[in-house]
Amino acid sequence: MKYILLGCIRFYRKYLSALKGYSSCIYYPTCSQYAIEAIEKYGALKGTALAVWRILRCNPFAKGGYDPVP
């Protein structure tokens, strides 16, 4: 399951994210890189939960900045 999720995120980064033509993530590392790191470190379930929580925090009112995987 872990490798399927990582493959989906890498597909998104390579093909779908490039269609936007600009970087719009206010966080560093980007949300997709954060998801990859979280899934690699904590596994499919907890890593996905951390990635979803990060995406939910990403909004116009967020400060952004450096936010590493815990």
mmCIF file of C-alpha atoms in Angstrom:
data_model
loop_
_atom_site.group_PDB
_atom_site.id
_atom_site.type_symbol
_atom_site.label_atom_id
_atom_site.label_comp_id
_atom_site.label_asym_id
_atom_site.label_seq_id
_atom_site.Cartn_x
_atom_site.Cartn_y
_atom_site.Cartn_z
ATOM 1 C CA MET A 1 0.000 0.000 0.000
ATOM 2 C CA LYS A 2 2.866 2.315 0.868
ATOM 3 C CA TYR A 3 4.403 1.999 -2.594
ATOM 4 C CA ILE A 4 1.065 2.587 -4.323
ATOM 5 C CA LEU A 5 0.561 5.836 -2.395
ATOM 6 C CA LEU A 6 4.110 6.979 -3.111
ATOM 7 C CA GLY A 7 3.630 6.170 -6.791
ATOM 8 C CA CYS A 8 0.408 8.198 -6.915
ATOM 9 C CA ILE A 9 2.078 11.201 -5.287
ATOM 10 C CA ARG A 10 5.066 11.003 -7.629
ATOM 11 C CA PHE A 11 2.705 10.765 -10.624
ATOM 12 C CA TYR A 12 0.891 13.871 -9.366
ATOM 13 C CA ARG A 13 4.168 15.766 -8.919
ATOM 14 C CA LYS A 14 5.509 14.847 -12.333
ATOM 15 C CA TYR A 15 2.415 15.180 -14.537
ATOM 16 C CA LEU A 16 -0.465 16.980 -12.818
ATOM 17 C CA SER A 17 1.360 19.556 -10.731
ATOM 18 C CA ALA A 18 3.370 20.633 -13.768
ATOM 19 C CA LEU A 19 0.135 21.625 -15.540
ATOM 20 C CA LYS A 20 -0.336 24.510 -13.090
ATOM 21 C CA GLY A 21 2.884 26.093 -14.275
ATOM 22 C CA TYR A 22 3.792 27.706 -10.951
ATOM 23 C CA SER A 23 4.547 26.751 -7.385
ATOM 24 C CA SER A 24 1.714 27.736 -5.119
ATOM 25 C CA CYS A 25 2.535 25.916 -1.891
ATOM 26 C CA ILE A 26 3.096 28.293 1.020
ATOM 27 C CA TYR A 27 4.918 25.640 3.041
ATOM 28 C CA TYR A 28 8.423 24.235 2.772
ATOM 29 C CA PRO A 29 8.724 21.366 2.020
ATOM 30 C CA THR A 30 5.800 21.373 -0.386
ATOM 31 C CA CYS A 31 2.708 19.413 0.560
ATOM 32 C CA SER A 32 3.525 16.588 -1.856
ATOM 33 C CA GLN A 33 7.105 16.300 -0.575
ATOM 34 C CA TYR A 34 5.762 16.362 2.998
ATOM 35 C CA ALA A 35 3.394 13.510 2.122
ATOM 36 C CA ILE A 36 6.216 11.440 0.626
ATOM 37 C CA GLU A 37 8.420 11.976 3.682
ATOM 38 C CA ALA A 38 5.568 11.217 6.111
ATOM 39 C CA ILE A 39 4.593 7.993 4.318
ATOM 40 C CA GLU A 40 8.202 6.836 4.108
ATOM 41 C CA LYS A 41 8.799 7.580 7.800
ATOM 42 C CA TYR A 42 5.502 6.457 9.381
ATOM 43 C CA GLY A 43 3.943 4.058 6.861
ATOM 44 C CA ALA A 44 0.779 4.237 4.808
ATOM 45 C CA LEU A 45 -1.830 4.874 7.503
ATOM 46 C CA LYS A 46 -0.184 7.411 9.800
ATOM 47 C CA GLY A 47 1.758 9.029 6.941
ATOM 48 C CA THR A 48 -1.437 9.587 4.968
ATOM 49 C CA ALA A 49 -3.150 11.002 8.054
ATOM 50 C CA LEU A 50 -0.287 13.477 8.549
ATOM 51 C CA ALA A 51 -0.390 14.452 4.868
ATOM 52 C CA VAL A 52 -4.158 15.021 4.948
ATOM 53 C CA TRP A 53 -3.808 17.130 8.106
ATOM 54 C CA ARG A 54 -1.126 19.214 6.377
ATOM 55 C CA ILE A 55 -3.326 19.752 3.301
ATOM 56 C CA LEU A 56 -6.226 20.808 5.531
ATOM 57 C CA ARG A 57 -3.983 23.405 7.205
ATOM 58 C CA CYS A 58 -3.007 24.839 3.813
ATOM 59 C CA ASN A 59 -5.349 27.789 3.329
ATOM 60 C CA PRO A 60 -5.077 31.497 2.509
ATOM 61 C CA PHE A 61 -5.024 32.440 6.206
ATOM 62 C CA ALA A 62 -2.122 30.132 7.134
ATOM 63 C CA LYS A 63 1.291 31.667 7.787
ATOM 64 C CA GLY A 64 3.142 28.966 5.871
ATOM 65 C CA GLY A 65 6.908 28.643 6.162
ATOM 66 C CA TYR A 66 9.086 25.740 7.237
ATOM 67 C CA ASP A 67 7.022 22.766 8.459
ATOM 68 C CA PRO A 68 8.979 19.488 8.577
ATOM 69 C CA VAL A 69 7.547 16.033 9.199
ATOM 70 C CA PRO A 70 7.482 15.432 12.975
#
